[in-house]
Amino acid sequence: MPLPMSRSALRRVKRLVVKVGTGTLTDRAGRFDRDNCGRLASELAEVARGRKVVLVSSGAVALGAERLGLVRSRGKPWDIPTKQACAAAGQPHLMAAWGEALGRHGLVTAQVLLTADDLASRKRFLNARRTFERLLDAGAVPVVNENDTVAVDEIKVGDNDTLAALVAGCVEADAVAMLTDVDGLYDRNPAEPGARLLRDVPRVTAEIERSAGGAGSERSVGGMITKVKAARRLGAQGVVTALLSGRRARALPALLAGEPVGTVFAPGAHRLSSRQGWLAAAARGKGVILVDAGARRALVEQGRSLLPSGVRGVQGQFGVGDPVDVAVDPARPFARGLAGYAADEVRRIAGLKTGEIERALGYKYLDEIVHRNDLVVLETGRE
Ligand code: GLU
């Protein structure tokens, strides 16, 4: 029987992001599991032969709590500053553990700390990308985590599943392997009798998201749902996601040999360009361009650019080159792009024909308010 597309594609992966969760790096008592870290390091070294590998590793909070002697009473989550303090205390030890474990296999590690705010800025995103590139060229393994000291609320990624997806976009990875404390995605909570492991997920449907909803592990930050959502977003960018056990020996090398381990989420047919990937996943719209139904159809169904004639209005302030959302209903943007005109200019040319731009403004840059190459249709745009 031929292998499903996504599994055989895993054998050709050249750039891989591996996300290791807290549950994989700590034992049941919440202590750092050096043995598992060491075993994973040897498998990472094996898969890094002939591939570029970026590691996104959690575990800083757990390691820091251990160092600071903090014990969490059951059911009582720590407040945010306590978690931040734990992350700050634990991060150097997390790096030391990976540095030592991967160093035994001749690999050099490098620490990269990011926040959602960093990646939302095109400039900082490109700076991060150049750093990653240089590290990968030098044969190093970047080890990424969220910069928890400065990241709260709106500037925070929040969980490393989502961070891994953003990093995959930044380094243009072909695949993301998420190592967790279960064997993959089950059709219901894996602790329930009769739960079935889903091997290949062709598309993340609402039903798949529902089955992931209840099935988390106590020690993982995001549970299953953040993994499934990250897989859905990665699929839309043309990236394969695999969910597999971080405790089962040789699961990762087996996955990359195309063997039936874990759950593999098939990618969509289109590979977004790096800029479109950034727009879809990392960027935030600085304003909203409101359009009519005809413009929506032209953008979503016909792959056209946004022209002034379909524009009904503008919300917010943005300059030329800033990311903007495009919406019929401002609460549900269906596309995001880079503005070809500033907000005040768009207000003045809204509804006009392209031939009228120059008369209205006294000058003209281009016909398009958002050019097709600078535009990406968001998931909410594809019903
Ligand atoms: N940054 C956190 C840590 O290193 C983990 C966040 C997550 O696991 O999603 O502990």
Short mmCIF file of N, CA and C in Angstrom, two decimals, residues 135-248:
data_model
loop_
_atom_site.label_atom_id
_atom_site.label_comp_id
_atom_site.label_asym_id
_atom_site.label_seq_id
_atom_site.Cartn_x
_atom_site.Cartn_y
_atom_site.Cartn_z
N LEU A 135 23.11 30.48 12.30
CA LEU A 135 23.35 29.38 13.25
C LEU A 135 23.24 28.03 12.54
N LEU A 136 22.21 27.88 11.71
CA LEU A 136 22.01 26.60 11.02
C LEU A 136 23.15 26.34 10.03
N ASP A 137 23.60 27.41 9.35
CA ASP A 137 24.74 27.25 8.44
C ASP A 137 25.98 26.79 9.18
N ALA A 138 26.11 27.27 10.43
CA ALA A 138 27.29 26.91 11.22
C ALA A 138 27.14 25.52 11.85
N GLY A 139 26.01 24.86 11.60
CA GLY A 139 25.80 23.50 12.11
C GLY A 139 25.31 23.47 13.55
N ALA A 140 24.90 24.63 14.09
CA ALA A 140 24.43 24.66 15.47
C ALA A 140 22.95 24.28 15.55
N VAL A 141 22.50 23.92 16.74
CA VAL A 141 21.08 23.66 16.98
C VAL A 141 20.53 24.82 17.81
N PRO A 142 19.74 25.72 17.19
CA PRO A 142 19.11 26.77 18.00
C PRO A 142 18.11 26.15 18.96
N VAL A 143 18.15 26.57 20.22
CA VAL A 143 17.20 26.09 21.21
C VAL A 143 16.34 27.28 21.62
N VAL A 144 15.06 27.20 21.25
CA VAL A 144 14.16 28.36 21.38
C VAL A 144 13.22 28.20 22.57
N ASN A 145 12.97 29.31 23.24
CA ASN A 145 11.91 29.34 24.25
C ASN A 145 11.32 30.74 24.26
N GLU A 146 10.20 30.88 24.93
CA GLU A 146 9.64 32.23 25.04
C GLU A 146 10.45 33.03 26.05
N ASN A 147 10.60 34.31 25.77
CA ASN A 147 11.31 35.20 26.70
C ASN A 147 10.32 35.61 27.79
N ASP A 148 10.15 34.72 28.77
CA ASP A 148 9.07 34.89 29.75
C ASP A 148 9.23 36.12 30.64
N THR A 149 10.44 36.61 30.82
CA THR A 149 10.64 37.78 31.70
C THR A 149 9.85 38.99 31.20
N VAL A 150 9.82 39.16 29.89
CA VAL A 150 9.15 40.35 29.34
C VAL A 150 7.79 40.03 28.72
N ALA A 151 7.47 38.75 28.58
CA ALA A 151 6.27 38.41 27.82
C ALA A 151 5.07 38.16 28.73
N VAL A 152 4.19 39.11 28.79
CA VAL A 152 2.91 38.87 29.46
C VAL A 152 1.80 39.32 28.52
N ASP A 153 0.64 38.76 28.73
CA ASP A 153 -0.58 39.13 27.99
C ASP A 153 -0.37 39.25 26.49
N GLU A 154 -0.60 40.47 25.99
CA GLU A 154 -0.72 40.58 24.53
C GLU A 154 0.60 40.41 23.79
N ILE A 155 1.73 40.54 24.48
CA ILE A 155 2.97 40.33 23.73
C ILE A 155 3.47 38.89 23.84
N LYS A 156 2.69 38.06 24.51
CA LYS A 156 3.12 36.70 24.78
C LYS A 156 2.61 35.73 23.71
N VAL A 157 3.43 34.75 23.37
CA VAL A 157 2.92 33.67 22.53
C VAL A 157 2.02 32.78 23.40
N GLY A 158 2.50 32.48 24.60
CA GLY A 158 1.64 31.78 25.56
C GLY A 158 1.96 30.32 25.72
N ASP A 159 2.13 29.62 24.65
CA ASP A 159 2.48 28.21 24.77
C ASP A 159 3.47 27.88 23.66
N ASN A 160 4.30 26.89 23.94
CA ASN A 160 5.38 26.61 23.00
C ASN A 160 4.93 25.85 21.75
N ASP A 161 3.69 25.34 21.75
CA ASP A 161 3.17 24.72 20.52
C ASP A 161 3.01 25.81 19.46
N THR A 162 2.40 26.91 19.88
CA THR A 162 2.20 28.04 18.97
C THR A 162 3.55 28.67 18.61
N LEU A 163 4.43 28.75 19.61
CA LEU A 163 5.76 29.30 19.33
C LEU A 163 6.49 28.46 18.28
N ALA A 164 6.37 27.13 18.41
CA ALA A 164 7.02 26.24 17.43
C ALA A 164 6.50 26.50 16.02
N ALA A 165 5.19 26.77 15.92
CA ALA A 165 4.60 27.04 14.59
C ALA A 165 5.15 28.36 14.04
N LEU A 166 5.28 29.35 14.90
CA LEU A 166 5.82 30.64 14.45
C LEU A 166 7.28 30.50 14.03
N VAL A 167 8.03 29.73 14.80
CA VAL A 167 9.45 29.52 14.48
C VAL A 167 9.58 28.76 13.16
N ALA A 168 8.68 27.79 12.94
CA ALA A 168 8.71 27.04 11.68
C ALA A 168 8.55 27.98 10.50
N GLY A 169 7.66 28.97 10.64
CA GLY A 169 7.49 29.96 9.58
C GLY A 169 8.74 30.80 9.40
N CYS A 170 9.35 31.15 10.50
CA CYS A 170 10.54 32.01 10.47
C CYS A 170 11.71 31.31 9.77
N VAL A 171 11.89 30.02 10.03
CA VAL A 171 13.03 29.31 9.44
C VAL A 171 12.63 28.55 8.17
N GLU A 172 11.37 28.69 7.76
CA GLU A 172 10.84 27.99 6.59
C GLU A 172 11.07 26.48 6.69
N ALA A 173 10.65 25.92 7.82
CA ALA A 173 10.77 24.48 8.03
C ALA A 173 9.76 23.73 7.15
N ASP A 174 10.09 22.48 6.80
CA ASP A 174 9.15 21.65 6.04
C ASP A 174 8.22 20.91 7.00
N ALA A 175 8.69 20.70 8.24
CA ALA A 175 7.91 19.89 9.16
C ALA A 175 8.16 20.31 10.60
N VAL A 176 7.15 20.07 11.42
CA VAL A 176 7.27 20.31 12.86
C VAL A 176 6.91 19.01 13.57
N ALA A 177 7.80 18.54 14.44
CA ALA A 177 7.50 17.35 15.23
C ALA A 177 7.30 17.79 16.67
N MET A 178 6.10 17.53 17.19
CA MET A 178 5.81 17.92 18.57
C MET A 178 5.87 16.68 19.45
N LEU A 179 6.83 16.70 20.36
CA LEU A 179 6.98 15.55 21.25
C LEU A 179 6.20 15.82 22.53
N THR A 180 5.39 14.84 22.89
CA THR A 180 4.53 15.05 24.04
C THR A 180 4.49 13.78 24.89
N ASP A 181 3.64 13.76 25.92
CA ASP A 181 3.68 12.58 26.80
C ASP A 181 2.62 11.54 26.45
N VAL A 182 2.00 11.68 25.28
CA VAL A 182 1.13 10.60 24.77
C VAL A 182 1.62 10.24 23.36
N ASP A 183 1.07 9.13 22.81
CA ASP A 183 1.59 8.63 21.53
C ASP A 183 1.13 9.43 20.31
N GLY A 184 0.19 10.32 20.52
CA GLY A 184 -0.32 11.09 19.39
C GLY A 184 -1.70 11.60 19.74
N LEU A 185 -2.49 11.90 18.71
CA LEU A 185 -3.85 12.39 18.95
C LEU A 185 -4.82 11.22 18.96
N TYR A 186 -5.63 11.17 20.00
CA TYR A 186 -6.64 10.11 20.12
C TYR A 186 -8.02 10.67 19.80
N ASP A 187 -8.96 9.75 19.49
CA ASP A 187 -10.30 10.23 19.16
C ASP A 187 -11.08 10.66 20.41
N ARG A 188 -10.54 10.34 21.58
CA ARG A 188 -11.09 10.85 22.85
C ARG A 188 -9.96 10.81 23.86
N ASN A 189 -10.25 11.18 25.10
CA ASN A 189 -9.20 11.17 26.11
C ASN A 189 -8.50 9.80 26.14
N PRO A 190 -7.17 9.76 25.96
CA PRO A 190 -6.49 8.46 25.89
C PRO A 190 -6.62 7.62 27.16
N ALA A 191 -7.01 8.25 28.25
CA ALA A 191 -7.18 7.48 29.49
C ALA A 191 -8.49 6.68 29.45
N GLU A 192 -9.39 7.04 28.55
CA GLU A 192 -10.68 6.32 28.49
C GLU A 192 -10.53 5.01 27.72
N PRO A 193 -11.28 3.97 28.14
CA PRO A 193 -11.17 2.70 27.41
C PRO A 193 -11.67 2.88 25.97
N GLY A 194 -11.01 2.18 25.05
CA GLY A 194 -11.46 2.21 23.65
C GLY A 194 -10.95 3.42 22.88
N ALA A 195 -10.14 4.28 23.52
CA ALA A 195 -9.63 5.44 22.79
C ALA A 195 -8.73 4.97 21.65
N ARG A 196 -8.89 5.56 20.50
CA ARG A 196 -8.18 5.12 19.31
C ARG A 196 -7.20 6.20 18.86
N LEU A 197 -5.98 5.78 18.58
CA LEU A 197 -4.96 6.72 18.09
C LEU A 197 -5.23 7.05 16.63
N LEU A 198 -5.29 8.33 16.31
CA LEU A 198 -5.49 8.72 14.91
C LEU A 198 -4.12 8.81 14.25
N ARG A 199 -3.90 8.02 13.24
CA ARG A 199 -2.57 7.96 12.60
C ARG A 199 -2.35 9.11 11.62
N ASP A 200 -3.31 9.28 10.74
CA ASP A 200 -3.15 10.30 9.72
C ASP A 200 -4.39 11.19 9.69
N VAL A 201 -4.17 12.47 9.85
CA VAL A 201 -5.28 13.43 9.84
C VAL A 201 -5.17 14.25 8.55
N PRO A 202 -6.05 13.97 7.58
CA PRO A 202 -5.93 14.69 6.31
C PRO A 202 -6.29 16.16 6.44
N ARG A 203 -7.20 16.47 7.38
CA ARG A 203 -7.62 17.86 7.55
C ARG A 203 -8.11 18.03 8.98
N VAL A 204 -7.74 19.15 9.60
CA VAL A 204 -8.20 19.39 10.97
C VAL A 204 -9.63 19.94 10.91
N THR A 205 -10.58 19.06 11.21
CA THR A 205 -11.99 19.46 11.17
C THR A 205 -12.42 19.93 12.56
N ALA A 206 -13.62 20.47 12.63
CA ALA A 206 -14.16 20.91 13.93
C ALA A 206 -14.25 19.70 14.87
N GLU A 207 -14.56 18.52 14.30
CA GLU A 207 -14.68 17.32 15.13
C GLU A 207 -13.33 16.93 15.73
N ILE A 208 -12.27 17.04 14.92
CA ILE A 208 -10.92 16.74 15.41
C ILE A 208 -10.58 17.71 16.55
N GLU A 209 -10.91 18.97 16.36
CA GLU A 209 -10.62 19.95 17.41
C GLU A 209 -11.38 19.62 18.68
N ARG A 210 -12.62 19.16 18.51
CA ARG A 210 -13.42 18.80 19.69
C ARG A 210 -12.79 17.62 20.42
N SER A 211 -12.34 16.61 19.66
CA SER A 211 -11.78 15.45 20.35
C SER A 211 -10.48 15.81 21.05
N ALA A 212 -9.80 16.86 20.57
CA ALA A 212 -8.56 17.29 21.23
C ALA A 212 -8.85 18.12 22.47
N GLY A 213 -10.05 18.67 22.53
CA GLY A 213 -10.39 19.61 23.60
C GLY A 213 -10.20 19.06 24.99
N GLY A 214 -10.66 17.83 25.21
CA GLY A 214 -10.63 17.31 26.57
C GLY A 214 -9.37 16.56 26.92
N ALA A 215 -8.55 16.26 25.92
CA ALA A 215 -7.48 15.31 26.16
C ALA A 215 -6.13 15.97 26.38
N GLY A 216 -5.97 16.64 27.47
CA GLY A 216 -4.67 17.25 27.78
C GLY A 216 -3.95 16.45 28.84
N SER A 217 -2.72 16.84 29.10
CA SER A 217 -2.01 16.22 30.20
C SER A 217 -1.79 17.31 31.23
N GLU A 218 -1.75 16.92 32.45
CA GLU A 218 -1.65 17.90 33.53
C GLU A 218 -0.38 18.74 33.44
N ARG A 219 0.68 18.12 32.92
CA ARG A 219 1.96 18.82 32.94
C ARG A 219 2.23 19.64 31.68
N SER A 220 1.41 19.47 30.66
CA SER A 220 1.68 20.27 29.46
C SER A 220 0.89 21.57 29.56
N VAL A 221 1.49 22.63 29.02
CA VAL A 221 0.88 23.95 29.17
C VAL A 221 -0.38 24.10 28.33
N GLY A 222 -0.27 23.75 27.08
CA GLY A 222 -1.40 24.00 26.18
C GLY A 222 -2.38 22.84 26.06
N GLY A 223 -1.97 21.64 26.49
CA GLY A 223 -2.81 20.46 26.27
C GLY A 223 -2.81 20.12 24.79
N MET A 224 -3.77 19.28 24.39
CA MET A 224 -3.81 18.83 22.99
C MET A 224 -4.31 19.92 22.05
N ILE A 225 -5.21 20.75 22.54
CA ILE A 225 -5.89 21.68 21.64
C ILE A 225 -4.91 22.67 20.98
N THR A 226 -3.92 23.13 21.75
CA THR A 226 -2.98 24.09 21.13
C THR A 226 -2.14 23.39 20.06
N LYS A 227 -1.90 22.09 20.26
CA LYS A 227 -1.12 21.34 19.26
C LYS A 227 -1.92 21.19 17.98
N VAL A 228 -3.20 20.84 18.15
CA VAL A 228 -4.05 20.65 16.97
C VAL A 228 -4.25 21.97 16.23
N LYS A 229 -4.40 23.04 16.99
CA LYS A 229 -4.57 24.36 16.33
C LYS A 229 -3.29 24.75 15.61
N ALA A 230 -2.14 24.47 16.23
CA ALA A 230 -0.86 24.78 15.58
C ALA A 230 -0.74 23.94 14.31
N ALA A 231 -1.16 22.67 14.38
CA ALA A 231 -1.09 21.79 13.20
C ALA A 231 -1.98 22.33 12.09
N ARG A 232 -3.14 22.85 12.46
CA ARG A 232 -4.07 23.40 11.45
C ARG A 232 -3.44 24.61 10.76
N ARG A 233 -2.85 25.48 11.57
CA ARG A 233 -2.23 26.68 10.99
C ARG A 233 -1.03 26.32 10.12
N LEU A 234 -0.24 25.35 10.61
CA LEU A 234 0.93 24.93 9.83
C LEU A 234 0.50 24.30 8.52
N GLY A 235 -0.57 23.49 8.58
CA GLY A 235 -1.10 22.85 7.37
C GLY A 235 -1.49 23.90 6.33
N ALA A 236 -2.10 24.99 6.81
CA ALA A 236 -2.52 26.06 5.89
C ALA A 236 -1.32 26.74 5.25
N GLN A 237 -0.15 26.62 5.90
CA GLN A 237 1.07 27.21 5.32
C GLN A 237 1.84 26.20 4.48
N GLY A 238 1.33 24.96 4.43
CA GLY A 238 1.98 23.93 3.63
C GLY A 238 3.03 23.14 4.40
N VAL A 239 2.94 23.17 5.73
CA VAL A 239 3.94 22.48 6.56
C VAL A 239 3.31 21.24 7.22
N VAL A 240 4.03 20.12 7.23
CA VAL A 240 3.55 18.88 7.88
C VAL A 240 3.77 18.99 9.39
N THR A 241 2.80 18.55 10.17
CA THR A 241 2.99 18.49 11.62
C THR A 241 2.81 17.06 12.09
N ALA A 242 3.69 16.63 12.98
CA ALA A 242 3.54 15.30 13.57
C ALA A 242 3.50 15.44 15.08
N LEU A 243 2.67 14.61 15.67
CA LEU A 243 2.53 14.60 17.12
C LEU A 243 2.95 13.23 17.58
N LEU A 244 3.97 13.15 18.45
CA LEU A 244 4.43 11.83 18.83
C LEU A 244 4.98 11.81 20.24
N SER A 245 5.21 10.60 20.72
CA SER A 245 5.66 10.46 22.10
C SER A 245 7.11 10.89 22.26
N GLY A 246 7.33 11.68 23.28
CA GLY A 246 8.70 12.07 23.61
C GLY A 246 9.32 11.10 24.59
N ARG A 247 8.59 10.05 24.92
CA ARG A 247 9.09 9.06 25.89
C ARG A 247 9.41 7.73 25.21
N ARG A 248 8.79 7.50 24.05
CA ARG A 248 8.99 6.22 23.38
C ARG A 248 10.30 6.26 22.60
#
